[in-house]
mmCIF file of C-alpha atoms in Angstrom:
data_model
loop_
_atom_site.group_PDB
_atom_site.id
_atom_site.type_symbol
_atom_site.label_atom_id
_atom_site.label_comp_id
_atom_site.label_asym_id
_atom_site.label_seq_id
_atom_site.Cartn_x
_atom_site.Cartn_y
_atom_site.Cartn_z
ATOM 1 C CA MET A 1 0.139 -13.829 -28.245
ATOM 2 C CA LEU A 2 -0.230 -11.248 -25.519
ATOM 3 C CA GLU A 3 1.224 -7.825 -26.108
ATOM 4 C CA SER A 4 4.429 -7.233 -24.154
ATOM 5 C CA PHE A 5 2.997 -4.164 -22.393
ATOM 6 C CA LEU A 6 0.107 -6.282 -21.083
ATOM 7 C CA VAL A 7 2.552 -8.877 -19.744
ATOM 8 C CA ARG A 8 4.546 -6.150 -18.005
ATOM 9 C CA ALA A 9 1.336 -4.649 -16.606
ATOM 10 C CA ALA A 10 0.233 -8.054 -15.268
ATOM 11 C CA LEU A 11 3.610 -8.696 -13.639
ATOM 12 C CA ALA A 12 3.636 -5.222 -12.100
ATOM 13 C CA GLY A 13 0.124 -5.620 -10.721
ATOM 14 C CA VAL A 14 0.894 -9.019 -9.191
ATOM 15 C CA GLY A 15 4.151 -7.747 -7.652
ATOM 16 C CA VAL A 16 2.431 -4.807 -5.991
ATOM 17 C CA ALA A 17 -0.496 -6.983 -4.893
ATOM 18 C CA LEU A 18 1.798 -9.474 -3.146
ATOM 19 C CA ALA A 19 3.555 -6.764 -1.137
ATOM 20 C CA ALA A 20 0.282 -4.978 -0.413
ATOM 21 C CA GLY A 21 -1.383 -8.225 0.663
ATOM 22 C CA LEU A 22 1.303 -8.965 3.248
ATOM 23 C CA LEU A 23 1.300 -5.470 4.720
ATOM 24 C CA GLY A 24 -2.447 -5.082 4.327
ATOM 25 C CA CYS A 25 -3.048 -7.746 6.961
ATOM 26 C CA PHE A 26 -1.171 -5.666 9.516
ATOM 27 C CA VAL A 27 -3.007 -2.544 8.340
ATOM 28 C CA VAL A 28 -6.318 -4.314 9.027
ATOM 29 C CA TRP A 29 -5.207 -5.859 12.321
ATOM 30 C CA ARG A 30 -3.796 -2.576 13.597
ATOM 31 C CA ARG A 31 -6.622 -0.453 12.143
ATOM 32 C CA MET A 32 -4.091 1.629 10.225
ATOM 33 C CA ALA A 33 -6.221 2.417 7.166
ATOM 34 C CA TYR A 34 -5.761 6.146 7.667
ATOM 35 C CA PHE A 35 -1.996 5.633 7.727
ATOM 36 C CA GLY A 36 -2.166 4.239 4.210
ATOM 37 C CA ASP A 37 -4.110 7.315 3.132
ATOM 38 C CA ALA A 38 -1.549 9.653 4.698
ATOM 39 C CA THR A 39 1.440 8.085 2.946
ATOM 40 C CA ALA A 40 -0.420 7.675 -0.352
ATOM 41 C CA HIS A 41 -1.617 11.273 -0.420
ATOM 42 C CA ALA A 42 1.871 12.451 0.470
ATOM 43 C CA SER A 43 3.093 10.815 -2.726
ATOM 44 C CA ILE A 44 1.561 13.688 -4.704
ATOM 45 C CA LEU A 45 3.899 16.050 -2.876
ATOM 46 C CA GLY A 46 6.710 13.744 -3.943
ATOM 47 C CA VAL A 47 5.606 14.175 -7.564
ATOM 48 C CA ALA A 48 5.866 17.949 -7.154
ATOM 49 C CA LEU A 49 9.373 17.661 -5.682
ATOM 50 C CA SER A 50 10.471 15.428 -8.555
ATOM 51 C CA LEU A 51 9.311 18.068 -11.045
ATOM 52 C CA VAL A 52 11.019 20.926 -9.225
ATOM 53 C CA PHE A 53 14.370 19.229 -8.562
ATOM 54 C CA GLY A 54 14.486 16.862 -11.533
ATOM 55 C CA LEU A 55 14.520 13.742 -9.361
ATOM 56 C CA PRO A 56 13.199 10.318 -10.385
ATOM 57 C CA VAL A 57 9.517 10.215 -9.436
ATOM 58 C CA THR A 58 9.762 6.980 -7.458
ATOM 59 C CA LEU A 59 12.717 8.260 -5.433
ATOM 60 C CA ALA A 60 10.971 11.551 -4.624
ATOM 61 C CA ILE A 61 7.789 9.739 -3.596
ATOM 62 C CA LEU A 62 9.771 7.311 -1.432
ATOM 63 C CA VAL A 63 11.524 10.190 0.361
ATOM 64 C CA VAL A 64 8.298 12.109 1.027
ATOM 65 C CA ALA A 65 6.245 9.045 1.983
ATOM 66 C CA GLY A 66 9.037 7.901 4.289
ATOM 67 C CA ALA A 67 9.224 11.346 5.900
ATOM 68 C CA VAL A 68 5.459 11.335 6.468
ATOM 69 C CA ALA A 69 5.662 7.823 7.940
ATOM 70 C CA LEU A 70 8.338 8.964 10.402
ATOM 71 C CA LEU A 71 6.369 12.114 11.229
ATOM 72 C CA VAL A 72 3.251 10.080 11.975
ATOM 73 C CA PHE A 73 5.330 7.723 14.098
ATOM 74 C CA VAL A 74 6.632 10.671 16.158
ATOM 75 C CA LEU A 75 3.335 12.573 16.428
ATOM 76 C CA THR A 76 1.207 9.617 17.469
ATOM 77 C CA ASP A 77 3.734 8.837 20.188
ATOM 78 C CA ARG A 78 3.496 12.343 21.609
ATOM 79 C CA SER A 79 0.520 14.643 22.018
ATOM 80 C CA LEU A 80 -1.840 14.022 19.092
ATOM 81 C CA ALA A 81 -4.317 11.168 18.819
ATOM 82 C CA ALA A 82 -3.494 8.808 15.971
ATOM 83 C CA ASP A 83 -6.611 9.516 13.900
ATOM 84 C CA THR A 84 -6.132 13.282 14.270
ATOM 85 C CA ALA A 85 -2.474 13.209 13.218
ATOM 86 C CA LEU A 86 -3.211 10.932 10.277
ATOM 87 C CA GLY A 87 -6.197 12.999 9.159
ATOM 88 C CA VAL A 88 -4.201 16.229 9.202
ATOM 89 C CA LEU A 89 -1.274 14.690 7.327
ATOM 90 C CA ALA A 90 -3.358 12.752 4.793
ATOM 91 C CA HIS A 91 -5.510 15.615 3.596
ATOM 92 C CA GLY A 92 -2.891 18.289 4.183
ATOM 93 C CA ALA A 93 -0.299 16.429 2.106
ATOM 94 C CA LEU A 94 -2.761 15.866 -0.734
ATOM 95 C CA GLY A 95 -3.813 19.518 -0.860
ATOM 96 C CA LEU A 96 -0.246 20.773 -0.550
ATOM 97 C CA GLY A 97 0.949 18.342 -3.212
ATOM 98 C CA LEU A 98 -1.704 19.308 -5.755
ATOM 99 C CA PHE A 99 -1.068 22.991 -5.075
ATOM 100 C CA ALA A 100 2.685 22.530 -5.467
ATOM 101 C CA VAL A 101 2.225 20.664 -8.761
ATOM 102 C CA ALA A 102 0.044 23.505 -10.071
ATOM 103 C CA LEU A 103 2.809 26.009 -9.238
ATOM 104 C CA THR A 104 5.654 24.097 -10.888
ATOM 105 C CA PRO A 105 7.025 25.820 -13.990
ATOM 106 C CA GLY A 106 6.833 24.254 -17.427
ATOM 107 C CA PRO A 107 4.027 22.333 -19.141
ATOM 108 C CA ARG A 108 0.984 21.451 -17.043
ATOM 109 C CA VAL A 109 1.301 17.948 -15.620
ATOM 110 C CA ASP A 110 -1.539 15.474 -16.103
ATOM 111 C CA MET A 111 -2.147 14.195 -12.579
ATOM 112 C CA GLU A 112 -4.621 11.480 -13.565
ATOM 113 C CA ALA A 113 -1.881 8.860 -13.976
ATOM 114 C CA PHE A 114 -0.518 9.614 -10.499
ATOM 115 C CA LEU A 115 -3.964 9.695 -8.880
ATOM 116 C CA PHE A 116 -5.448 6.583 -10.531
ATOM 117 C CA GLY A 117 -2.411 4.719 -11.869
ATOM 118 C CA ASP A 118 -1.163 3.961 -15.365
ATOM 119 C CA VAL A 119 0.195 0.429 -15.205
ATOM 120 C CA LEU A 120 0.200 0.046 -18.991
ATOM 121 C CA THR A 121 3.217 2.362 -19.160
ATOM 122 C CA VAL A 122 5.342 0.208 -16.827
ATOM 123 C CA GLY A 123 8.774 -0.581 -18.263
ATOM 124 C CA ARG A 124 11.353 -3.246 -17.450
ATOM 125 C CA GLY A 125 13.133 -0.949 -15.008
ATOM 126 C CA ASP A 126 9.845 -0.358 -13.186
ATOM 127 C CA LEU A 127 9.270 -4.115 -13.020
ATOM 128 C CA LEU A 128 12.661 -4.658 -11.423
ATOM 129 C CA LEU A 129 11.871 -1.972 -8.857
ATOM 130 C CA ILE A 130 8.420 -3.362 -8.085
ATOM 131 C CA TRP A 131 9.532 -6.974 -7.717
ATOM 132 C CA GLY A 132 12.674 -5.941 -5.858
ATOM 133 C CA GLY A 133 10.492 -4.046 -3.410
ATOM 134 C CA ALA A 134 8.109 -7.002 -3.081
ATOM 135 C CA VAL A 135 11.002 -9.356 -2.304
ATOM 136 C CA VAL A 136 12.407 -6.948 0.294
ATOM 137 C CA VAL A 137 8.994 -6.611 1.968
ATOM 138 C CA ALA A 138 8.526 -10.395 2.008
ATOM 139 C CA LEU A 139 11.978 -10.968 3.523
ATOM 140 C CA VAL A 140 11.552 -8.275 6.184
ATOM 141 C CA VAL A 141 8.114 -9.598 7.159
ATOM 142 C CA TRP A 142 9.404 -13.193 7.241
ATOM 143 C CA ARG A 143 12.414 -12.345 9.404
ATOM 144 C CA ASN A 144 10.360 -10.192 11.782
ATOM 145 C CA TRP A 145 7.069 -12.113 11.720
ATOM 146 C CA GLY A 146 7.084 -12.867 15.442
ATOM 147 C CA LEU A 147 7.875 -9.276 16.412
ATOM 148 C CA LEU A 148 5.282 -7.819 14.042
ATOM 149 C CA LEU A 149 2.544 -10.250 15.016
ATOM 150 C CA ILE A 150 3.015 -10.180 18.808
ATOM 151 C CA SER A 151 3.384 -6.382 18.806
ATOM 152 C CA THR A 152 0.130 -6.193 16.866
ATOM 153 C CA LEU A 153 -1.751 -8.543 19.179
ATOM 154 C CA SER A 154 -0.397 -7.168 22.466
ATOM 155 C CA PRO A 155 2.359 -4.559 22.841
ATOM 156 C CA ASP A 156 2.580 -5.415 26.540
ATOM 157 C CA LEU A 157 3.171 -9.085 25.752
ATOM 158 C CA ALA A 158 5.860 -8.075 23.261
ATOM 159 C CA ARG A 159 7.643 -5.983 25.906
ATOM 160 C CA ALA A 160 7.398 -8.850 28.397
ATOM 161 C CA GLY A 161 9.100 -11.054 25.816
ATOM 162 C CA GLY A 162 11.956 -8.604 25.379
ATOM 163 C CA MET A 163 10.645 -7.195 22.098
ATOM 164 C CA ASP A 164 10.281 -3.529 21.160
ATOM 165 C CA PRO A 165 6.783 -2.816 19.743
ATOM 166 C CA ARG A 166 7.967 0.628 18.607
ATOM 167 C CA ARG A 167 10.453 -1.081 16.299
ATOM 168 C CA ALA A 168 7.607 -3.097 14.798
ATOM 169 C CA SER A 169 5.565 0.056 14.226
ATOM 170 C CA LEU A 170 8.510 1.799 12.578
ATOM 171 C CA LEU A 171 9.225 -1.194 10.333
ATOM 172 C CA LEU A 172 5.616 -1.301 9.170
ATOM 173 C CA ALA A 173 5.545 2.457 8.575
ATOM 174 C CA LEU A 174 8.667 2.399 6.406
ATOM 175 C CA MET A 175 7.565 -0.682 4.456
ATOM 176 C CA LEU A 176 4.188 0.907 3.765
ATOM 177 C CA ALA A 177 5.946 4.030 2.497
ATOM 178 C CA GLY A 178 8.015 1.871 0.157
ATOM 179 C CA VAL A 179 4.966 0.018 -1.185
ATOM 180 C CA VAL A 180 3.192 3.314 -1.821
ATOM 181 C CA ALA A 181 6.209 4.602 -3.752
ATOM 182 C CA VAL A 182 6.327 1.640 -6.127
ATOM 183 C CA ALA A 183 2.550 1.127 -6.364
ATOM 184 C CA ILE A 184 1.602 4.572 -7.587
ATOM 185 C CA GLN A 185 1.970 3.503 -11.242
ATOM 186 C CA VAL A 186 -0.281 0.495 -10.732
ATOM 187 C CA VAL A 187 -3.289 1.839 -8.831
ATOM 188 C CA GLY A 188 -2.463 5.484 -8.122
ATOM 189 C CA ALA A 189 -2.307 7.542 -4.959
ATOM 190 C CA LEU A 190 -6.057 7.566 -4.369
ATOM 191 C CA LEU A 191 -6.517 3.795 -4.661
ATOM 192 C CA ILE A 192 -3.433 2.211 -3.070
ATOM 193 C CA THR A 193 -5.107 2.110 0.344
ATOM 194 C CA ALA A 194 -7.936 0.071 -1.177
ATOM 195 C CA LEU A 195 -5.424 -2.494 -2.461
ATOM 196 C CA LEU A 196 -3.951 -2.693 1.040
ATOM 197 C CA ILE A 197 -7.260 -3.103 2.875
ATOM 198 C CA ILE A 198 -9.765 -4.913 0.637
ATOM 199 C CA PRO A 199 -7.822 -8.158 -0.084
ATOM 200 C CA ALA A 200 -6.835 -8.445 3.588
ATOM 201 C CA ALA A 201 -10.410 -7.837 4.714
ATOM 202 C CA ALA A 202 -11.659 -10.430 2.221
ATOM 203 C CA ALA A 203 -9.037 -12.929 3.409
ATOM 204 C CA ARG A 204 -10.482 -12.820 6.915
ATOM 205 C CA ASN A 205 -13.360 -14.955 5.633
ATOM 206 C CA LEU A 206 -11.003 -17.711 4.469
ATOM 207 C CA ALA A 207 -8.299 -17.886 7.105
ATOM 208 C CA THR A 208 -8.167 -19.392 10.573
ATOM 209 C CA THR A 209 -4.601 -18.295 11.371
ATOM 210 C CA PRO A 210 -2.638 -15.087 10.724
ATOM 211 C CA GLU A 211 -0.283 -16.914 8.358
ATOM 212 C CA ARG A 212 -3.149 -18.261 6.252
ATOM 213 C CA MET A 213 -4.746 -14.844 6.170
ATOM 214 C CA ALA A 214 -1.520 -13.335 4.850
ATOM 215 C CA PHE A 215 -1.261 -15.947 2.082
ATOM 216 C CA ALA A 216 -4.957 -15.552 1.222
ATOM 217 C CA ALA A 217 -4.638 -11.765 1.057
ATOM 218 C CA CYS A 218 -1.711 -12.073 -1.365
ATOM 219 C CA ALA A 219 -3.669 -14.508 -3.538
ATOM 220 C CA ILE A 220 -6.789 -12.328 -3.581
ATOM 221 C CA GLY A 221 -4.732 -9.234 -4.361
ATOM 222 C CA ALA A 222 -2.907 -10.991 -7.209
ATOM 223 C CA GLY A 223 -6.216 -12.266 -8.586
ATOM 224 C CA ALA A 224 -7.667 -8.759 -8.396
ATOM 225 C CA ALA A 225 -4.640 -7.353 -10.246
ATOM 226 C CA LEU A 226 -4.989 -9.855 -13.085
ATOM 227 C CA GLY A 227 -8.772 -9.660 -13.159
ATOM 228 C CA GLY A 228 -8.677 -5.869 -13.062
ATOM 229 C CA LEU A 229 -6.294 -5.780 -16.018
ATOM 230 C CA GLY A 230 -8.591 -8.041 -18.016
ATOM 231 C CA LEU A 231 -11.656 -6.027 -17.050
ATOM 232 C CA ALA A 232 -9.950 -2.749 -17.942
ATOM 233 C CA VAL A 233 -8.938 -4.022 -21.376
ATOM 234 C CA ALA A 234 -12.424 -5.412 -22.052
ATOM 235 C CA ALA A 235 -14.227 -2.282 -20.851
ATOM 236 C CA ASP A 236 -11.618 0.226 -22.087
ATOM 237 C CA ALA A 237 -11.349 1.617 -18.551
ATOM 238 C CA GLY A 238 -8.580 2.510 -16.110
ATOM 239 C CA VAL A 239 -6.646 -0.457 -14.738
ATOM 240 C CA GLY A 240 -6.382 0.962 -11.202
ATOM 241 C CA PRO A 241 -10.135 1.467 -10.680
ATOM 242 C CA ALA A 242 -10.853 -1.871 -12.382
ATOM 243 C CA THR A 243 -8.445 -3.666 -10.033
ATOM 244 C CA VAL A 244 -10.151 -2.198 -6.982
ATOM 245 C CA THR A 245 -13.550 -3.095 -8.453
ATOM 246 C CA VAL A 246 -12.537 -6.748 -8.827
ATOM 247 C CA ALA A 247 -11.097 -6.772 -5.294
ATOM 248 C CA LEU A 248 -14.352 -5.314 -3.976
ATOM 249 C CA GLY A 249 -16.316 -8.015 -5.793
ATOM 250 C CA ALA A 250 -14.137 -10.692 -4.191
ATOM 251 C CA PHE A 251 -14.696 -9.115 -0.773
ATOM 252 C CA ALA A 252 -18.479 -9.073 -1.273
ATOM 253 C CA VAL A 253 -18.616 -12.695 -2.426
ATOM 254 C CA LEU A 254 -16.318 -14.030 0.303
ATOM 255 C CA THR A 255 -18.043 -12.032 3.031
ATOM 256 C CA ALA A 256 -21.477 -13.288 1.943
ATOM 257 C CA ALA A 257 -20.183 -16.879 1.730
ATOM 258 C CA GLY A 258 -18.602 -16.577 5.163
ATOM 259 C CA ARG A 259 -21.820 -15.367 6.743
ATOM 260 C CA LEU A 260 -23.837 -18.121 5.092
ATOM 261 C CA ARG A 261 -21.367 -20.699 6.340
ATOM 262 C CA ARG A 262 -21.495 -19.359 9.891
ATOM 263 C CA GLY A 263 -25.262 -18.935 9.790
#
């Protein structure tokens, strides 16, 4: 019989993978990979704030990641180019966060779990948070699918149809911040962007419609989460890096198969 902590780890990985798969498609379509980095790196600053003010880690990360998402939304709409604003915030937030953690009083904090994930320590409360977040993301995407998709394909077409593409961008930014906040235990701040991008990129080789790509990305992400957990246990390695390794293998296989099929 499987150990209970392995069952919790598997459920947590699948929950995060489903939310990341849905949003990852929009990250790939909109070329927002750097946005994922910015919010993920900002989560380390959230860890520092949780230590200083005694806040729950997830709440502190959610606040900081959400603030960074809003800041990126404002900056990229004003004077700075998107890649410049995201680059400054991504690397600046990571450096500031690590520096702030080093300055916090008390025992030295081991940052490895926050950087690379520690899904084996997930408890029942964490599972409720992860799956609650996944359900919220799925419902928001489902209810706003037309707005999100048309705004991604053509902001001008969205405006012509009476839609506000800025609202779509803000929704995506806030949902990505939420996924980062709950995913840090599973894959860590340095690897969450990989879980957003790689399954969605792999799904491109299977899907002929946006809806099918979204479902395929969720399935590939969930398979990578379960396969990564098994690989980590077998190899006595970190679950976060193992999950990304499995996802990368799926991307390589599906990309090669897609090219052979088209060739």
